[in-house]
């Protein structure tokens, strides 16, 4: 190990005595169950510890990655030279309600947030049911759904499929910048797009959501509806990273195009295309990142040839 790395281990260990692991396999922290070792895996316990790691990384020019539930990440087999930060400790997972607003920590799982909102009789988040991420990850990606179901019918607005995403509910977000400074970003300065946000230059700490008072039984009914629709259209039993590609437009599903290319069930190595929803690639237990990448290239090539559409990955490929 070179001197720079030794020095880094010393610096991080000094600030976070119990929250550092070395060569931690990403496969154990991603829903795809794929990915080589992260050189440094850091779980800060509070803001001071988080700021210290961020400052060390900046000072020593070490790449920094923030992981949530690892549900939208393909970790490459060679692993990551750098620091992966997980906001997995209690401090970053707190949830508080005040009237019709909820303040939620970035590290909280969406499922947990939904459960808490329901217990406070606060509705509006039901459409996120079944999305496996953390709150921070969902904000960074502006997680959402393509279609809104009500009485099992698709709602169409202005000739376009209506979308719902978490960004619609955000009042403000507290972040830490890469100098370790805390900043509150108001709604008017937030820019959410389709699976994008203007938050990539920050570590998201928490956010306030504006919800609606709603009877918890009604909330439960909708959650069940969303979950059962998801179970009907998606196979949730295999390791995957959810949808692999973004939809090319509001009116077109990448899954439908891949399906029309006859690619359901297509496999390369240990990676194969789901038989239920063609925008899902599964890991049969032995897949390497390379298998997934080759399958993705094949899908892109086929869809481009048949429909002249360039599919863009929705998942993040690390590093
Ligand atoms: N379709 C097919 N074949 C397939 C998949 C879909 O013909 O293999 C057709 C469906 O029959 C339907 C249309 O394509 O007519 C749209 O399918 P679906 O309702 O499943 O929606 P999607 O656009 O494929 C999006 C999100 C999903 C989200 C669903 C539910 C993206 C890339 N995908 O899928 O999100 O769960 O809507 O609303 O935005 C994710 O982001 O990881 C994800 C899975």
mmCIF file of N, CA and C and ligand atoms in Angstrom, residues 145-147 194-195 229-230 234 242-243 245-247 253 255-256 259 264 276-280 314, ligand 1:
data_model
loop_
_atom_site.group_PDB
_atom_site.id
_atom_site.type_symbol
_atom_site.label_atom_id
_atom_site.label_comp_id
_atom_site.label_asym_id
_atom_site.label_seq_id
_atom_site.Cartn_x
_atom_site.Cartn_y
_atom_site.Cartn_z
ATOM 1 N N UNK A 145 -43.041 7.111 -10.765
ATOM 2 C CA UNK A 145 -43.662 6.117 -11.633
ATOM 3 C C UNK A 145 -44.105 6.804 -12.921
ATOM 4 N N UNK A 146 -44.288 5.991 -13.944
ATOM 5 C CA UNK A 146 -44.616 6.558 -15.250
ATOM 6 C C UNK A 146 -46.105 6.811 -15.384
ATOM 7 N N UNK A 147 -46.889 6.006 -14.724
ATOM 8 C CA UNK A 147 -48.326 6.136 -14.911
ATOM 9 C C UNK A 147 -49.023 6.155 -13.560
ATOM 10 N N UNK A 194 -36.913 14.141 -15.243
ATOM 11 C CA UNK A 194 -37.207 12.713 -15.301
ATOM 12 C C UNK A 194 -35.977 11.933 -14.844
ATOM 13 N N UNK A 195 -36.056 11.407 -13.637
ATOM 14 C CA UNK A 195 -34.957 10.659 -12.991
ATOM 15 C C UNK A 195 -33.681 11.496 -12.846
ATOM 16 N N UNK A 229 -50.105 -3.879 -8.439
ATOM 17 C CA UNK A 229 -49.824 -3.588 -9.845
ATOM 18 C C UNK A 229 -48.353 -3.879 -10.152
ATOM 19 N N UNK A 230 -47.497 -3.497 -9.216
ATOM 20 C CA UNK A 230 -46.071 -3.737 -9.415
ATOM 21 C C UNK A 230 -45.798 -5.248 -9.508
ATOM 22 N N UNK A 234 -44.039 -6.606 -12.710
ATOM 23 C CA UNK A 234 -42.599 -6.761 -12.497
ATOM 24 C C UNK A 234 -42.336 -8.001 -11.647
ATOM 25 N N UNK A 242 -33.759 -2.728 -10.701
ATOM 26 C CA UNK A 242 -34.968 -2.079 -11.208
ATOM 27 C C UNK A 242 -34.827 -1.867 -12.705
ATOM 28 N N UNK A 243 -35.492 -0.845 -13.225
ATOM 29 C CA UNK A 243 -35.401 -0.593 -14.666
ATOM 30 C C UNK A 243 -33.976 -0.185 -15.030
ATOM 31 N N UNK A 245 -32.944 0.950 -18.225
ATOM 32 C CA UNK A 245 -32.885 2.124 -19.101
ATOM 33 C C UNK A 245 -33.993 3.108 -18.757
ATOM 34 N N UNK A 246 -33.747 4.380 -19.062
ATOM 35 C CA UNK A 246 -34.806 5.381 -18.925
ATOM 36 C C UNK A 246 -35.806 5.165 -20.060
ATOM 37 N N UNK A 247 -37.023 5.569 -19.837
ATOM 38 C CA UNK A 247 -37.960 5.554 -20.949
ATOM 39 C C UNK A 247 -37.549 6.646 -21.940
ATOM 40 N N UNK A 253 -42.321 3.308 -23.398
ATOM 41 C CA UNK A 253 -41.625 2.541 -22.370
ATOM 42 C C UNK A 253 -40.448 1.793 -22.991
ATOM 43 N N UNK A 255 -39.134 -0.739 -21.759
ATOM 44 C CA UNK A 255 -39.480 -2.152 -21.610
ATOM 45 C C UNK A 255 -40.266 -2.671 -22.809
ATOM 46 N N UNK A 256 -41.207 -1.854 -23.281
ATOM 47 C CA UNK A 256 -42.025 -2.279 -24.420
ATOM 48 C C UNK A 256 -41.154 -2.458 -25.674
ATOM 49 N N UNK A 259 -39.009 -5.521 -25.362
ATOM 50 C CA UNK A 259 -39.900 -6.667 -25.530
ATOM 51 C C UNK A 259 -40.163 -6.906 -27.022
ATOM 52 N N UNK A 264 -36.871 -10.771 -24.303
ATOM 53 C CA UNK A 264 -37.192 -11.345 -22.984
ATOM 54 C C UNK A 264 -36.521 -12.708 -22.845
ATOM 55 N N UNK A 276 -40.906 -11.007 -17.463
ATOM 56 C CA UNK A 276 -42.140 -10.273 -17.141
ATOM 57 C C UNK A 276 -42.067 -8.825 -17.626
ATOM 58 N N UNK A 277 -40.933 -8.164 -17.400
ATOM 59 C CA UNK A 277 -40.765 -6.766 -17.797
ATOM 60 C C UNK A 277 -39.377 -6.627 -18.426
ATOM 61 N N UNK A 278 -39.347 -6.356 -19.707
ATOM 62 C CA UNK A 278 -38.093 -6.451 -20.463
ATOM 63 C C UNK A 278 -37.065 -5.374 -20.105
ATOM 64 N N UNK A 279 -37.461 -4.385 -19.307
ATOM 65 C CA UNK A 279 -36.472 -3.368 -18.897
ATOM 66 C C UNK A 279 -35.758 -3.775 -17.593
ATOM 67 N N UNK A 280 -35.971 -5.003 -17.161
ATOM 68 C CA UNK A 280 -35.261 -5.511 -15.976
ATOM 69 C C UNK A 280 -34.230 -6.536 -16.409
ATOM 70 N N UNK A 314 -30.630 4.047 -16.968
ATOM 71 C CA UNK A 314 -31.163 4.726 -15.785
ATOM 72 C C UNK A 314 -30.273 4.404 -14.589
HETATM 73 N N1 LIG B 1 -44.541 -3.178 -21.656
HETATM 74 C C1 LIG B 1 -44.386 -4.194 -22.544
HETATM 75 N N2 LIG B 1 -43.405 -5.124 -22.326
HETATM 76 C C2 LIG B 1 -42.583 -5.065 -21.248
HETATM 77 C C3 LIG B 1 -42.729 -4.000 -20.337
HETATM 78 C C4 LIG B 1 -43.708 -3.054 -20.550
HETATM 79 O O1 LIG B 1 -45.097 -4.288 -23.544
HETATM 80 O O2 LIG B 1 -41.719 -5.956 -21.116
HETATM 81 C C5 LIG B 1 -45.621 -2.205 -21.873
HETATM 82 C C6 LIG B 1 -46.692 -2.332 -20.801
HETATM 83 O O3 LIG B 1 -47.632 -3.313 -21.157
HETATM 84 C C7 LIG B 1 -47.285 -0.939 -20.764
HETATM 85 C C8 LIG B 1 -46.105 -0.040 -21.092
HETATM 86 O O4 LIG B 1 -45.120 -0.882 -21.705
HETATM 87 O O5 LIG B 1 -48.252 -0.791 -21.779
HETATM 88 C C9 LIG B 1 -45.548 0.648 -19.857
HETATM 89 O O6 LIG B 1 -45.113 -0.342 -18.931
HETATM 90 P P1 LIG B 1 -45.111 -0.074 -17.345
HETATM 91 O O7 LIG B 1 -46.437 0.404 -16.929
HETATM 92 O O8 LIG B 1 -44.532 -1.267 -16.702
HETATM 93 O O9 LIG B 1 -44.193 1.187 -17.173
HETATM 94 P P2 LIG B 1 -42.700 1.481 -17.631
HETATM 95 O O10 LIG B 1 -42.743 2.770 -18.351
HETATM 96 O O11 LIG B 1 -42.109 0.326 -18.364
HETATM 97 C C10 LIG B 1 -42.099 2.824 -15.508
HETATM 98 C C11 LIG B 1 -40.866 2.999 -14.668
HETATM 99 C C12 LIG B 1 -40.816 1.926 -13.594
HETATM 100 C C13 LIG B 1 -42.073 1.990 -12.744
HETATM 101 C C14 LIG B 1 -43.275 1.762 -13.690
HETATM 102 C C15 LIG B 1 -44.593 1.797 -12.939
HETATM 103 C C16 LIG B 1 -39.012 3.901 -15.970
HETATM 104 C C17 LIG B 1 -37.801 3.589 -16.774
HETATM 105 N N3 LIG B 1 -39.691 2.852 -15.505
HETATM 106 O O12 LIG B 1 -41.954 1.614 -16.246
HETATM 107 O O13 LIG B 1 -39.710 2.258 -12.768
HETATM 108 O O14 LIG B 1 -42.040 0.988 -11.755
HETATM 109 O O15 LIG B 1 -43.258 2.804 -14.684
HETATM 110 O O16 LIG B 1 -45.181 3.009 -13.016
HETATM 111 O O17 LIG B 1 -39.320 5.074 -15.752
HETATM 112 C C18 LIG B 1 -37.448 1.986 -12.151
HETATM 113 O O18 LIG B 1 -37.361 3.210 -12.243
HETATM 114 O O19 LIG B 1 -36.479 1.281 -11.775
HETATM 115 C C19 LIG B 1 -38.701 1.353 -12.526
HETATM 116 C C20 LIG B 1 -38.838 0.052 -12.603
#
